[in-house]
Coordinates of C-alpha atoms (C1' of nucleotides) in Angstrom, one line a residue:
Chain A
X1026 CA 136.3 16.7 -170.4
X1027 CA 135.1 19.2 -167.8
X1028 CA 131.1 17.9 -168.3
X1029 CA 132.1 14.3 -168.5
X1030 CA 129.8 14.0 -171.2
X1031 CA 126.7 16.2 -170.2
X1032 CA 125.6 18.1 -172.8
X1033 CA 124.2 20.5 -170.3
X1034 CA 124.5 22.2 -167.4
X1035 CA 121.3 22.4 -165.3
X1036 CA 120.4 23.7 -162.1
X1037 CA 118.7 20.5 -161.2
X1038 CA 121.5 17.9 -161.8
X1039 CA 123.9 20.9 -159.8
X1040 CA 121.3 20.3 -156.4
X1041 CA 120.6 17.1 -157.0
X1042 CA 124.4 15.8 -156.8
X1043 CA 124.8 18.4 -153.9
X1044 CA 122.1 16.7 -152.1
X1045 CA 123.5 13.6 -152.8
X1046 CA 126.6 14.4 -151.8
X1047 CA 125.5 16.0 -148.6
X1048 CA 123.7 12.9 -147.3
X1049 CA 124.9 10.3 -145.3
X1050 CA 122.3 7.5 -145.2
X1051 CA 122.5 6.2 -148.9
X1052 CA 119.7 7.8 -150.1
X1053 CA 116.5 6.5 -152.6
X1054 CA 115.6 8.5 -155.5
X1055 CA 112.4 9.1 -153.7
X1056 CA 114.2 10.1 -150.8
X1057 CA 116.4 12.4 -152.9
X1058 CA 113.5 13.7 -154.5
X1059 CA 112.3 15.1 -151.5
X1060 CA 115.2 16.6 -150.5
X1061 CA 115.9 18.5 -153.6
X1062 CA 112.1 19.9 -153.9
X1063 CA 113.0 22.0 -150.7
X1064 CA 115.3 23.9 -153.0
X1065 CA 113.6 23.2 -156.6
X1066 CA 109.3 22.6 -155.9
X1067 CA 108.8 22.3 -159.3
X1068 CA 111.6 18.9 -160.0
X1069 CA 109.7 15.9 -161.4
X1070 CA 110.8 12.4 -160.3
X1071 CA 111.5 11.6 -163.7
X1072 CA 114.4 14.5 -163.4
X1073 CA 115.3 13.2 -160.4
X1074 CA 116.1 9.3 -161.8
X1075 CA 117.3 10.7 -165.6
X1076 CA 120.2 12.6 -163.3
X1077 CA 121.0 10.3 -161.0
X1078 CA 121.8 7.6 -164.3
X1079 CA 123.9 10.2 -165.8
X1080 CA 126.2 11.1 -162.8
X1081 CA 126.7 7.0 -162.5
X1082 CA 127.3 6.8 -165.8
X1083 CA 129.7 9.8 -165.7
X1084 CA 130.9 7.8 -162.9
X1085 CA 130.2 10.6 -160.6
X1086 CA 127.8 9.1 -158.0
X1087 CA 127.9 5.0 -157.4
X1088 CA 124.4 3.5 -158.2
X1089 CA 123.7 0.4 -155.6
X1090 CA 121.9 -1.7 -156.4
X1091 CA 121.1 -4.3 -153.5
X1092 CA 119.6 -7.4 -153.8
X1093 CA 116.1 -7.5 -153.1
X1094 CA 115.7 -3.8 -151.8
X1095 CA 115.3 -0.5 -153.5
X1096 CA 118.2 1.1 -155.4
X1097 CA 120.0 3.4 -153.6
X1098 CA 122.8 6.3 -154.3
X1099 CA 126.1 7.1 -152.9
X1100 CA 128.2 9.9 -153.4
X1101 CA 131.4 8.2 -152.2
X1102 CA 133.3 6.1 -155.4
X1103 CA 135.8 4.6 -153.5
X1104 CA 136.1 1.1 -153.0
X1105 CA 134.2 0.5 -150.3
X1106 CA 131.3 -2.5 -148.8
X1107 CA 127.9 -1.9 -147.3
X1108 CA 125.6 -3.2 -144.5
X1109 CA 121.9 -3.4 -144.4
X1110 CA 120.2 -3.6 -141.1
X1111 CA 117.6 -6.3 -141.5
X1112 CA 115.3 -4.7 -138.8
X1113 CA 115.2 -1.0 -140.4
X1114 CA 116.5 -1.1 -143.9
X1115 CA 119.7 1.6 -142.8
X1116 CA 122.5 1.1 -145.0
X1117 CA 126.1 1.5 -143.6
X1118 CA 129.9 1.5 -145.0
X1119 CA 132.2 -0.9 -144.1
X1120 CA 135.4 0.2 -145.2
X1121 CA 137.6 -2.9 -143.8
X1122 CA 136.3 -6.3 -143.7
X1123 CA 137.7 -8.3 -140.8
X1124 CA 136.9 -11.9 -140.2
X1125 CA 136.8 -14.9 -143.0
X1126 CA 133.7 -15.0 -145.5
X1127 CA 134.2 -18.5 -146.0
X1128 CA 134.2 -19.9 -142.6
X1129 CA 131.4 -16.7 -142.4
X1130 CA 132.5 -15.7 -139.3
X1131 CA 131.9 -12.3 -138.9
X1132 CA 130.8 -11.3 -135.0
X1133 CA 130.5 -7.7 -135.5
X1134 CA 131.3 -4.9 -138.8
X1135 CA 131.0 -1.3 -137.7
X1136 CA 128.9 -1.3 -135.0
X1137 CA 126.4 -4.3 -136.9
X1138 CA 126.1 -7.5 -135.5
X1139 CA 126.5 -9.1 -138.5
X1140 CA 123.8 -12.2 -139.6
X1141 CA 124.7 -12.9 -143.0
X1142 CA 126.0 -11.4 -146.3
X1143 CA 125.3 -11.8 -149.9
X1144 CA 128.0 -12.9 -152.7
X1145 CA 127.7 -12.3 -156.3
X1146 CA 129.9 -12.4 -159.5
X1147 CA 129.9 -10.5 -162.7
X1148 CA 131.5 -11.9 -165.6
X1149 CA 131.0 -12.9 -169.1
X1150 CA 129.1 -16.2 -169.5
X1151 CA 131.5 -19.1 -171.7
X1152 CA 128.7 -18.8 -175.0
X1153 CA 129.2 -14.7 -174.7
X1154 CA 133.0 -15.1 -174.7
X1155 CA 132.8 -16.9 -177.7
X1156 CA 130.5 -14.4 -179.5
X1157 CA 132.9 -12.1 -178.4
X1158 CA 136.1 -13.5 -180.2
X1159 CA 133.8 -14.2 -183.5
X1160 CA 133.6 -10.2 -183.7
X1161 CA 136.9 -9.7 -182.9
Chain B
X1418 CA 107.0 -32.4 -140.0
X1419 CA 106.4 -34.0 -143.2
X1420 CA 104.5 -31.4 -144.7
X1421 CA 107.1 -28.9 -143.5
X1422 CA 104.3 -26.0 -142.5
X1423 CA 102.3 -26.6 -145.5
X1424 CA 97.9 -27.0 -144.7
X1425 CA 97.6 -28.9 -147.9
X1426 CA 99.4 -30.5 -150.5
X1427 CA 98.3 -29.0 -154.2
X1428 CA 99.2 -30.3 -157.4
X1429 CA 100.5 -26.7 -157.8
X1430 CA 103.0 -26.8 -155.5
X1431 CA 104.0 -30.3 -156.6
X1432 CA 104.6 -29.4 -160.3
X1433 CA 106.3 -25.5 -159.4
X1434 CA 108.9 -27.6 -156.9
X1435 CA 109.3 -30.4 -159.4
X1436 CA 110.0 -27.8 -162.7
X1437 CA 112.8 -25.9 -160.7
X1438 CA 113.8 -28.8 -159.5
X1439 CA 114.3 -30.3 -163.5
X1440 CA 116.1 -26.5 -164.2
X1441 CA 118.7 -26.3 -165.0
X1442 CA 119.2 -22.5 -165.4
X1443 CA 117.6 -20.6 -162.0
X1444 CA 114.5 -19.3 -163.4
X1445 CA 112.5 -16.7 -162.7
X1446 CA 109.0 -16.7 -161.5
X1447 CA 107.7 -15.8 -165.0
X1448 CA 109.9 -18.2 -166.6
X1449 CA 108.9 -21.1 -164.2
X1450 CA 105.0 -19.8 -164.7
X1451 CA 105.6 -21.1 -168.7
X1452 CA 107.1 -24.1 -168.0
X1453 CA 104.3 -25.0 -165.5
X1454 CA 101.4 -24.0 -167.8
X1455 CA 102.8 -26.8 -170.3
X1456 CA 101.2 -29.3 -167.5
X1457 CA 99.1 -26.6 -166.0
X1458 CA 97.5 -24.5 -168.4
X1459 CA 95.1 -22.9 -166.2
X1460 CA 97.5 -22.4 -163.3
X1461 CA 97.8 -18.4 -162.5
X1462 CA 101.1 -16.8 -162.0
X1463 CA 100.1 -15.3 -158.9
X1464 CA 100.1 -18.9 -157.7
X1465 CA 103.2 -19.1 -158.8
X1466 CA 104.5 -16.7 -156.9
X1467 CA 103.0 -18.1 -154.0
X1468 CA 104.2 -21.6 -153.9
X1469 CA 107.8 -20.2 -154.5
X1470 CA 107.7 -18.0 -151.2
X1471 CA 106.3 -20.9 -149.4
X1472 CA 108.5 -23.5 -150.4
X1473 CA 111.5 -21.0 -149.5
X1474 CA 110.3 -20.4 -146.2
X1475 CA 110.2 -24.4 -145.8
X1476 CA 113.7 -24.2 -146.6
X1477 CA 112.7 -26.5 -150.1
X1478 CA 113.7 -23.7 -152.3
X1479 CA 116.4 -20.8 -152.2
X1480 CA 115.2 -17.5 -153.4
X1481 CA 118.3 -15.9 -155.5
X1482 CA 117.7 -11.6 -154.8
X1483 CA 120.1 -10.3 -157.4
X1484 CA 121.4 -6.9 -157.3
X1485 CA 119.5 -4.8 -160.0
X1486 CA 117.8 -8.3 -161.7
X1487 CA 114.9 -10.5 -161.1
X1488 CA 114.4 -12.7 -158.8
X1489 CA 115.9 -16.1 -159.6
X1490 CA 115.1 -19.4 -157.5
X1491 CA 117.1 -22.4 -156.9
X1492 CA 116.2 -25.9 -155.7
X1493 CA 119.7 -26.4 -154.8
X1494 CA 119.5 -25.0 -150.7
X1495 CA 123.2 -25.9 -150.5
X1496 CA 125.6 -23.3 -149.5
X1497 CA 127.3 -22.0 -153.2
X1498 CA 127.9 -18.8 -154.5
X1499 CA 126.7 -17.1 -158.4
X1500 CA 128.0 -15.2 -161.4
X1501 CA 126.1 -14.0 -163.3
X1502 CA 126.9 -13.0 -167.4
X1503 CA 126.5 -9.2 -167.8
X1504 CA 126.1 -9.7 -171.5
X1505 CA 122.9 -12.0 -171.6
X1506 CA 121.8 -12.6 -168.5
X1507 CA 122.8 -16.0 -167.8
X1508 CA 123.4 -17.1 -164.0
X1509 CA 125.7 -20.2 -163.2
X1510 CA 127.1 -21.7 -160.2
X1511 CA 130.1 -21.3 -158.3
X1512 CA 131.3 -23.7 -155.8
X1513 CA 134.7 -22.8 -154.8
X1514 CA 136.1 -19.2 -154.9
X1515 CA 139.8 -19.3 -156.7
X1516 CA 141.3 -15.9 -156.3
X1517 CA 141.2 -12.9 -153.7
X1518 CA 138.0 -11.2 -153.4
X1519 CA 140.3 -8.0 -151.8
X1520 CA 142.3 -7.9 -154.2
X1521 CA 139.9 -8.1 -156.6
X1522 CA 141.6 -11.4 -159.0
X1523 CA 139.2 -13.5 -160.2
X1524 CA 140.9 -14.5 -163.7
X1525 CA 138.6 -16.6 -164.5
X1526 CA 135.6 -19.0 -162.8
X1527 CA 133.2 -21.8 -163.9
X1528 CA 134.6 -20.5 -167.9
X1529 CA 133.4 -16.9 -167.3
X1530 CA 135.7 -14.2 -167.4
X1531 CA 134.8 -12.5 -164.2
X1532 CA 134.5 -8.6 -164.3
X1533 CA 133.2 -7.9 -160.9
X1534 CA 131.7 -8.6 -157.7
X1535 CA 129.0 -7.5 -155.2
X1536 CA 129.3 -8.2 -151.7
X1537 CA 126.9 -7.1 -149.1
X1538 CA 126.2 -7.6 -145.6
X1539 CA 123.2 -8.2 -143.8
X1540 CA 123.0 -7.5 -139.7
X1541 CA 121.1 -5.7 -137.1
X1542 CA 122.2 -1.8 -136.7
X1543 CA 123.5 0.0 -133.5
X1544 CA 120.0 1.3 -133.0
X1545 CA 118.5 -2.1 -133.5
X1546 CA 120.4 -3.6 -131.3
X1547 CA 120.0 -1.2 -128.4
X1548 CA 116.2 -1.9 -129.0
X1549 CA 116.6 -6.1 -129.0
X1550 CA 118.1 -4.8 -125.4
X1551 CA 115.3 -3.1 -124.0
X1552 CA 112.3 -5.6 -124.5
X1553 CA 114.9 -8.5 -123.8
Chain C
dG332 C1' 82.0 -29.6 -144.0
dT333 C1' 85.8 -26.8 -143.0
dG334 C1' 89.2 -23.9 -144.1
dT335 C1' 93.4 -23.6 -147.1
dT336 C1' 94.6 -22.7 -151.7
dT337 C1' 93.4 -21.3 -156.2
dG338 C1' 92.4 -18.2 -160.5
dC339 C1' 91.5 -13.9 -161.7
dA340 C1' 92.1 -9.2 -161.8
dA341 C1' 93.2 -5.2 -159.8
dA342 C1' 96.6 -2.8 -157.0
dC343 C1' 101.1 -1.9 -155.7
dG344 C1' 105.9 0.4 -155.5
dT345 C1' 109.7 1.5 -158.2
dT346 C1' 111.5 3.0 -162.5
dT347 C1' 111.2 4.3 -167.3
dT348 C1' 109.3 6.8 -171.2
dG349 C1' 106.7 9.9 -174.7
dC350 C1' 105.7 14.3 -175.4
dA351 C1' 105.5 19.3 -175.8
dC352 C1' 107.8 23.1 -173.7
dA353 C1' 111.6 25.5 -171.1
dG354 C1' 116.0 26.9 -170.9
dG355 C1' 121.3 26.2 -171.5
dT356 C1' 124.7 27.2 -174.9
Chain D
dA1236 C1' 118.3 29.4 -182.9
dC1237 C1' 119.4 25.0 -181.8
dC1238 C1' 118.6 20.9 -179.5
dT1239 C1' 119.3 19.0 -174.7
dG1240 C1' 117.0 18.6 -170.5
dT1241 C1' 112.7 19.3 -168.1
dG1242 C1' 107.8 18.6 -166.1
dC1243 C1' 104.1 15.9 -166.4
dA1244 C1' 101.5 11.9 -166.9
dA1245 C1' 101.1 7.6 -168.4
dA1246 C1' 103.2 3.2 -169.1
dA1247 C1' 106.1 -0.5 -167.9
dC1248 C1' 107.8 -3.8 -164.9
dG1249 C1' 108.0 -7.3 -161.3
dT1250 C1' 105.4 -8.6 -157.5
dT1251 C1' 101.6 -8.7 -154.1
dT1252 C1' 96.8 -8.9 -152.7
dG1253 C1' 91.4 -9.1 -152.2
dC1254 C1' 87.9 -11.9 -153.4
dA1255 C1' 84.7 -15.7 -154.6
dA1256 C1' 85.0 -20.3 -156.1
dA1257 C1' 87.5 -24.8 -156.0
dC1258 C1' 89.3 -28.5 -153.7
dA1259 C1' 92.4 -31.0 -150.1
dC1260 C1' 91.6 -33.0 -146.0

DNA sequence: GTGTTTGCAAACGTTTTGCACAGGT
DNA sequence: ACCTGTGCAAAACGTTTGCAAACAC
């Protein structure tokens, strides 16, 4: 599928993904949207959200959503870890992980002195599964 | 301290920090706000809200920031880990990793069937740091 | 009595949505 | 010409805050 399910091609998602993909500081929407009205003035907001949920659905663009801060976007799909700075909000890669998360001993990830990190699973809860199977 | 930083002691407080404490299911602020009304109809969600972010700062409470949820509390301030069901929403406990979080094999924990993971990390930045230096 | 904490309501910041129109195919 | 995608504005959502009154000490 060459549109990956877009009905449409439109200027806006075209500079919005090339804006996207030109940053480097895991951008907001806002911070997107600002970006993309030097090229398109007249973009609404609205545009700017509707196409950034379409390229992450279309698995173009990797929506992040991190805990108790405002969403941000990345270009990048692989595999890879981030790093908030607690002080300025700046969000980082890490692309290897080197010390033990149990024993949480991490001195120092890309140039971060590392104070904590945050853990969270995804799965399907035992009463889901069940509903699941009763379907199937 | 036995108040713990606290200037007063309110029935409030007492009965948000005794209904987490009774749940069983890491509620939300809005959810904790009903169950609180059933012994304090006239309490005010805003209050709510207040009492939780004190009683975290104490250290009575955790506050759970999901990535792209609510906030969830926790009476338990023990160190454990959550999944959380993409189906309905449900968060549970996880108290001992089986698997490799690199590798990405988590068959199967607490009965979910784990799909995913998000791991962040929290620290101070290059820039930050070089700051820390200068008024130190 | 003093000053913290409350209830209420309004404000906030982020994200979503309803609608009529523009524009891609 | 069709009908998806847009601009705009308003609404929705979770959370915070300003204020006068209530109440813990």
């Amino acid at each position: 599928l060459k549109n990956k399910g877009f009905e449409r091609n439109t200027r806006q998602r075209e500079i919005v993904l090339d804006e996207l993909m030109k940053a480097k500081d895991h951008p907001t929407a806002a911070m997107l949207y600002e970006r993309v009205r030097a090229q398109l003035p007249r973009i609404s907001l609205g545009t700017v959200y509707r196409n950034l949920e379409r390229l992450t659905r279309a698995g173009e663009i990797r929506r992040l959503d991190l805990a108790g801060a405002e969403t941000r976007f990345d270009a990048d799909t692989s595999r890879h870890y981030h790093v908030r700075c607690t002080e300025c909000g700046r969000l980082d890669d890490v692309h290897e992980i080197t010390g033990d998360l149990v024993g949480e001993r991490f001195a120092e990830l890309g140039g971060y002195r590392i104070t904590g990190y945050q853990l969270e699973f995804r799965g399907i809860c035992p009463t889901c599964r069940a509903q699941a199977d009763d379907t199937s």
